[in-house]
Amino acid sequence: MNQNLILIAEDDADIRDMLTVALEQAGYRTVAAKDGNTAARILTVAKPVGLITDVRMPALNGMELCQLARRHPDVRDTAILMISANAHAYDVDAGLGAGADRYLPKPLSPRWLVTELQDLITNRHPSL
């Protein structure tokens, strides 16, 4: 597991850039993907400690990406934060059911997102 690396899977360039800046200011290294297939390849090779994924993405959506991560032995312990403009209870339940640790609605507060991610990483990997 790559202790300080966060994978951002988000098809919206503005949100991807905002997340990159917020995470890098908090001391993380980031790698970004604009679609689910690219994110899946990066995930299994780079083995980041955290994954932030949008629900709606081309090729492979965020739900499918979460399920893939939870099934893959090398990344099943990755902290996963799912983000989406869909924030109904059934959307949140679906995201958590797919394997996300937390589900945050858009629009996002960068500070809140970083705090939530740091908490997830600490809970999943207390020694980091």
C-alpha atoms as an extended CHARMM CRD file, in Angstrom:
* protein
*
       128  EXT
         1         1  MET       CA              0.0000000000        0.0000000000        0.0000000000  PROA      1               0.0000000000
         2         2  ASN       CA              1.3110000000        3.3970000000       -1.0170000000  PROA      2               0.0000000000
         3         3  GLN       CA              0.9850000000        5.2820000000        2.2990000000  PROA      3               0.0000000000
         4         4  ASN       CA              0.6660000000        8.8300000000        1.0910000000  PROA      4               0.0000000000
         5         5  LEU       CA             -0.9820000000        8.3300000000       -2.3140000000  PROA      5               0.0000000000
         6         6  ILE       CA             -4.6160000000        9.1650000000       -3.0570000000  PROA      6               0.0000000000
         7         7  LEU       CA             -6.3230000000        8.1720000000       -6.3030000000  PROA      7               0.0000000000
         8         8  ILE       CA             -8.9650000000       10.6080000000       -7.5460000000  PROA      8               0.0000000000
         9         9  ALA       CA            -11.4690000000        9.0980000000      -10.0080000000  PROA      9               0.0000000000
        10        10  GLU       CA            -13.5630000000       11.9970000000      -11.3140000000  PROA      10              0.0000000000
        11        11  ASP       CA            -14.6410000000       12.8690000000      -14.8520000000  PROA      11              0.0000000000
        12        12  ASP       CA            -15.2150000000       16.5780000000      -14.1470000000  PROA      12              0.0000000000
        13        13  ALA       CA            -11.8640000000       18.3560000000      -14.6480000000  PROA      13              0.0000000000
        14        14  ASP       CA            -12.7260000000       21.2700000000      -12.3130000000  PROA      14              0.0000000000
        15        15  ILE       CA            -13.6330000000       18.9610000000       -9.4260000000  PROA      15              0.0000000000
        16        16  ARG       CA            -10.6160000000       16.7510000000      -10.1390000000  PROA      16              0.0000000000
        17        17  ASP       CA             -8.3470000000       19.8150000000       -9.9800000000  PROA      17              0.0000000000
        18        18  MET       CA             -9.9790000000       21.1220000000       -6.7970000000  PROA      18              0.0000000000
        19        19  LEU       CA             -9.5320000000       17.7330000000       -5.0780000000  PROA      19              0.0000000000
        20        20  THR       CA             -5.9160000000       17.5070000000       -6.2530000000  PROA      20              0.0000000000
        21        21  VAL       CA             -5.0740000000       20.9350000000       -4.8280000000  PROA      21              0.0000000000
        22        22  ALA       CA             -6.8600000000       20.2990000000       -1.5070000000  PROA      22              0.0000000000
        23        23  LEU       CA             -5.1990000000       16.9210000000       -0.9880000000  PROA      23              0.0000000000
        24        24  GLU       CA             -1.7390000000       18.0950000000       -1.9930000000  PROA      24              0.0000000000
        25        25  GLN       CA             -2.0310000000       21.0950000000        0.3600000000  PROA      25              0.0000000000
        26        26  ALA       CA             -2.8450000000       18.5680000000        3.1080000000  PROA      26              0.0000000000
        27        27  GLY       CA              0.3880000000       16.7060000000        2.3380000000  PROA      27              0.0000000000
        28        28  TYR       CA             -0.8430000000       13.8630000000        0.1320000000  PROA      28              0.0000000000
        29        29  ARG       CA              0.4510000000       12.8210000000       -3.2530000000  PROA      29              0.0000000000
        30        30  THR       CA             -2.2800000000       12.3710000000       -5.8370000000  PROA      30              0.0000000000
        31        31  VAL       CA             -2.9110000000       10.6050000000       -9.0860000000  PROA      31              0.0000000000
        32        32  ALA       CA             -6.0650000000       11.3040000000      -11.0660000000  PROA      32              0.0000000000
        33        33  ALA       CA             -8.1880000000        9.4580000000      -13.5930000000  PROA      33              0.0000000000
        34        34  LYS       CA            -11.0280000000       10.8570000000      -15.6980000000  PROA      34              0.0000000000
        35        35  ASP       CA            -12.8100000000        7.5280000000      -16.1690000000  PROA      35              0.0000000000
        36        36  GLY       CA            -13.3720000000        4.3110000000      -14.2660000000  PROA      36              0.0000000000
        37        37  ASN       CA            -11.2910000000        2.0180000000      -16.4690000000  PROA      37              0.0000000000
        38        38  THR       CA             -8.2170000000        4.2070000000      -16.0820000000  PROA      38              0.0000000000
        39        39  ALA       CA             -8.8490000000        4.4510000000      -12.3350000000  PROA      39              0.0000000000
        40        40  ALA       CA             -9.1100000000        0.6510000000      -12.0420000000  PROA      40              0.0000000000
        41        41  ARG       CA             -5.7330000000        0.1900000000      -13.7630000000  PROA      41              0.0000000000
        42        42  ILE       CA             -4.0750000000        2.8230000000      -11.5740000000  PROA      42              0.0000000000
        43        43  LEU       CA             -5.6740000000        1.4090000000       -8.4240000000  PROA      43              0.0000000000
        44        44  THR       CA             -4.3230000000       -2.0990000000       -8.8540000000  PROA      44              0.0000000000
        45        45  VAL       CA             -0.8310000000       -0.9570000000       -9.8900000000  PROA      45              0.0000000000
        46        46  ALA       CA             -0.2300000000        2.0570000000       -7.6170000000  PROA      46              0.0000000000
        47        47  LYS       CA             -2.0930000000        0.6300000000       -4.5670000000  PROA      47              0.0000000000
        48        48  PRO       CA             -3.0480000000        3.9900000000       -3.0140000000  PROA      48              0.0000000000
        49        49  VAL       CA             -3.9950000000        4.2760000000        0.6270000000  PROA      49              0.0000000000
        50        50  GLY       CA             -7.1410000000        6.2120000000       -0.3810000000  PROA      50              0.0000000000
        51        51  LEU       CA             -9.5640000000        6.4050000000       -3.2780000000  PROA      51              0.0000000000
        52        52  ILE       CA            -12.0010000000        9.2200000000       -3.9590000000  PROA      52              0.0000000000
        53        53  THR       CA            -14.4610000000        8.2490000000       -6.6530000000  PROA      53              0.0000000000
        54        54  ASP       CA            -17.4050000000        9.9210000000       -8.3010000000  PROA      54              0.0000000000
        55        55  VAL       CA            -20.4370000000        7.7160000000       -8.8740000000  PROA      55              0.0000000000
        56        56  ARG       CA            -21.0800000000        8.7200000000      -12.4840000000  PROA      56              0.0000000000
        57        57  MET       CA            -18.0870000000        8.2340000000      -14.7390000000  PROA      57              0.0000000000
        58        58  PRO       CA            -17.5660000000        6.9230000000      -18.2550000000  PROA      58              0.0000000000
        59        59  ALA       CA            -16.5540000000        3.3040000000      -18.8890000000  PROA      59              0.0000000000
        60        60  LEU       CA            -16.6940000000        1.9690000000      -15.3130000000  PROA      60              0.0000000000
        61        61  ASN       CA            -18.7900000000        3.8390000000      -12.7670000000  PROA      61              0.0000000000
        62        62  GLY       CA            -17.8730000000        4.5340000000       -9.1510000000  PROA      62              0.0000000000
        63        63  MET       CA            -20.0410000000        1.7170000000       -7.7870000000  PROA      63              0.0000000000
        64        64  GLU       CA            -18.2990000000       -0.7930000000      -10.0450000000  PROA      64              0.0000000000
        65        65  LEU       CA            -14.8920000000        0.6530000000       -9.1340000000  PROA      65              0.0000000000
        66        66  CYS       CA            -15.6670000000        0.2220000000       -5.4210000000  PROA      66              0.0000000000
        67        67  GLN       CA            -16.7600000000       -3.3750000000       -5.9340000000  PROA      67              0.0000000000
        68        68  LEU       CA            -13.5950000000       -4.1100000000       -7.9110000000  PROA      68              0.0000000000
        69        69  ALA       CA            -11.4400000000       -2.5830000000       -5.1560000000  PROA      69              0.0000000000
        70        70  ARG       CA            -13.1060000000       -4.6110000000       -2.4140000000  PROA      70              0.0000000000
        71        71  ARG       CA            -12.6220000000       -7.8540000000       -4.3650000000  PROA      71              0.0000000000
        72        72  HSD       CA             -8.9630000000       -7.2500000000       -5.2800000000  PROA      72              0.0000000000
        73        73  PRO       CA             -6.6290000000       -8.6480000000       -2.5840000000  PROA      73              0.0000000000
        74        74  ASP       CA             -3.9750000000       -5.9410000000       -3.0260000000  PROA      74              0.0000000000
        75        75  VAL       CA             -6.3160000000       -2.9710000000       -2.5490000000  PROA      75              0.0000000000
        76        76  ARG       CA             -9.2800000000       -4.2780000000       -0.5440000000  PROA      76              0.0000000000
        77        77  ASP       CA             -8.1660000000       -2.2430000000        2.4890000000  PROA      77              0.0000000000
        78        78  THR       CA             -7.9900000000        1.0480000000        0.5920000000  PROA      78              0.0000000000
        79        79  ALA       CA            -10.0320000000        3.8010000000        2.2480000000  PROA      79              0.0000000000
        80        80  ILE       CA            -12.8200000000        4.6750000000       -0.2020000000  PROA      80              0.0000000000
        81        81  LEU       CA            -14.7190000000        7.9380000000       -0.2050000000  PROA      81              0.0000000000
        82        82  MET       CA            -17.5230000000        8.1380000000       -2.7680000000  PROA      82              0.0000000000
        83        83  ILE       CA            -18.7920000000       11.5170000000       -3.9800000000  PROA      83              0.0000000000
        84        84  SER       CA            -21.9170000000       12.3160000000       -5.9530000000  PROA      84              0.0000000000
        85        85  ALA       CA            -24.4900000000       14.9450000000       -6.7440000000  PROA      85              0.0000000000
        86        86  ASN       CA            -27.0770000000       12.2640000000       -5.9040000000  PROA      86              0.0000000000
        87        87  ALA       CA            -27.5780000000       12.4020000000       -2.1630000000  PROA      87              0.0000000000
        88        88  HSD       CA            -30.8590000000       10.6050000000       -1.5840000000  PROA      88              0.0000000000
        89        89  ALA       CA            -30.8480000000        7.9260000000        1.1140000000  PROA      89              0.0000000000
        90        90  TYR       CA            -31.0350000000        5.1440000000       -1.4750000000  PROA      90              0.0000000000
        91        91  ASP       CA            -28.0060000000        6.5820000000       -3.3270000000  PROA      91              0.0000000000
        92        92  VAL       CA            -25.9980000000        6.6620000000       -0.1000000000  PROA      92              0.0000000000
        93        93  ASP       CA            -27.0810000000        3.0990000000        0.7300000000  PROA      93              0.0000000000
        94        94  ALA       CA            -26.0820000000        1.9140000000       -2.7470000000  PROA      94              0.0000000000
        95        95  GLY       CA            -22.6440000000        3.5220000000       -2.4320000000  PROA      95              0.0000000000
        96        96  LEU       CA            -22.0010000000        2.0480000000        0.9900000000  PROA      96              0.0000000000
        97        97  GLY       CA            -23.3250000000       -1.2890000000       -0.2280000000  PROA      97              0.0000000000
        98        98  ALA       CA            -20.8640000000       -1.2060000000       -3.1290000000  PROA      98              0.0000000000
        99        99  GLY       CA            -17.9870000000       -0.9050000000       -0.6640000000  PROA      99              0.0000000000
       100       100  ALA       CA            -17.4670000000        2.8040000000       -0.0420000000  PROA      100             0.0000000000
       101       101  ASP       CA            -16.5180000000        3.7320000000        3.5180000000  PROA      101             0.0000000000
       102       102  ARG       CA            -18.2060000000        7.1260000000        3.2740000000  PROA      102             0.0000000000
       103       103  TYR       CA            -20.4660000000        8.8930000000        0.7880000000  PROA      103             0.0000000000
       104       104  LEU       CA            -20.2730000000       12.6740000000        0.4810000000  PROA      104             0.0000000000
       105       105  PRO       CA            -22.7060000000       14.8380000000       -1.4780000000  PROA      105             0.0000000000
       106       106  LYS       CA            -21.6010000000       17.4320000000       -4.0080000000  PROA      106             0.0000000000
       107       107  PRO       CA            -20.9500000000       20.3070000000       -3.8930000000  PROA      107             0.0000000000
       108       108  LEU       CA            -18.0020000000       19.4890000000       -1.6670000000  PROA      108             0.0000000000
       109       109  SER       CA            -16.1350000000       21.4420000000        0.9310000000  PROA      109             0.0000000000
       110       110  PRO       CA            -12.4620000000       20.6510000000        0.2830000000  PROA      110             0.0000000000
       111       111  ARG       CA            -11.6500000000       20.9400000000        3.9970000000  PROA      111             0.0000000000
       112       112  TRP       CA            -14.4820000000       18.5770000000        4.9430000000  PROA      112             0.0000000000
       113       113  LEU       CA            -13.4160000000       16.0690000000        2.3010000000  PROA      113             0.0000000000
       114       114  VAL       CA             -9.7900000000       16.0590000000        3.4920000000  PROA      114             0.0000000000
       115       115  THR       CA            -10.9160000000       15.6560000000        7.1130000000  PROA      115             0.0000000000
       116       116  GLU       CA            -13.2040000000       12.7480000000        6.2140000000  PROA      116             0.0000000000
       117       117  LEU       CA            -10.4780000000       11.0650000000        4.1750000000  PROA      117             0.0000000000
       118       118  GLN       CA             -7.8690000000       11.4760000000        6.9130000000  PROA      118             0.0000000000
       119       119  ASP       CA            -10.3060000000        9.9210000000        9.3950000000  PROA      119             0.0000000000
       120       120  LEU       CA            -10.9490000000        6.9710000000        7.0710000000  PROA      120             0.0000000000
       121       121  ILE       CA             -7.2530000000        6.3450000000        6.5160000000  PROA      121             0.0000000000
       122       122  THR       CA             -6.5680000000        6.4990000000       10.2530000000  PROA      122             0.0000000000
       123       123  ASN       CA             -9.3970000000        4.0500000000       10.9890000000  PROA      123             0.0000000000
       124       124  ARG       CA             -8.3720000000        1.5830000000        8.2550000000  PROA      124             0.0000000000
       125       125  HSD       CA             -4.6220000000        1.8930000000        8.8520000000  PROA      125             0.0000000000
       126       126  PRO       CA             -3.9320000000        2.9790000000       12.4680000000  PROA      126             0.0000000000
       127       127  SER       CA             -0.1670000000        2.5610000000       12.0470000000  PROA      127             0.0000000000
       128       128  LEU       CA              0.1050000000        5.1960000000        9.2820000000  PROA      128             0.0000000000
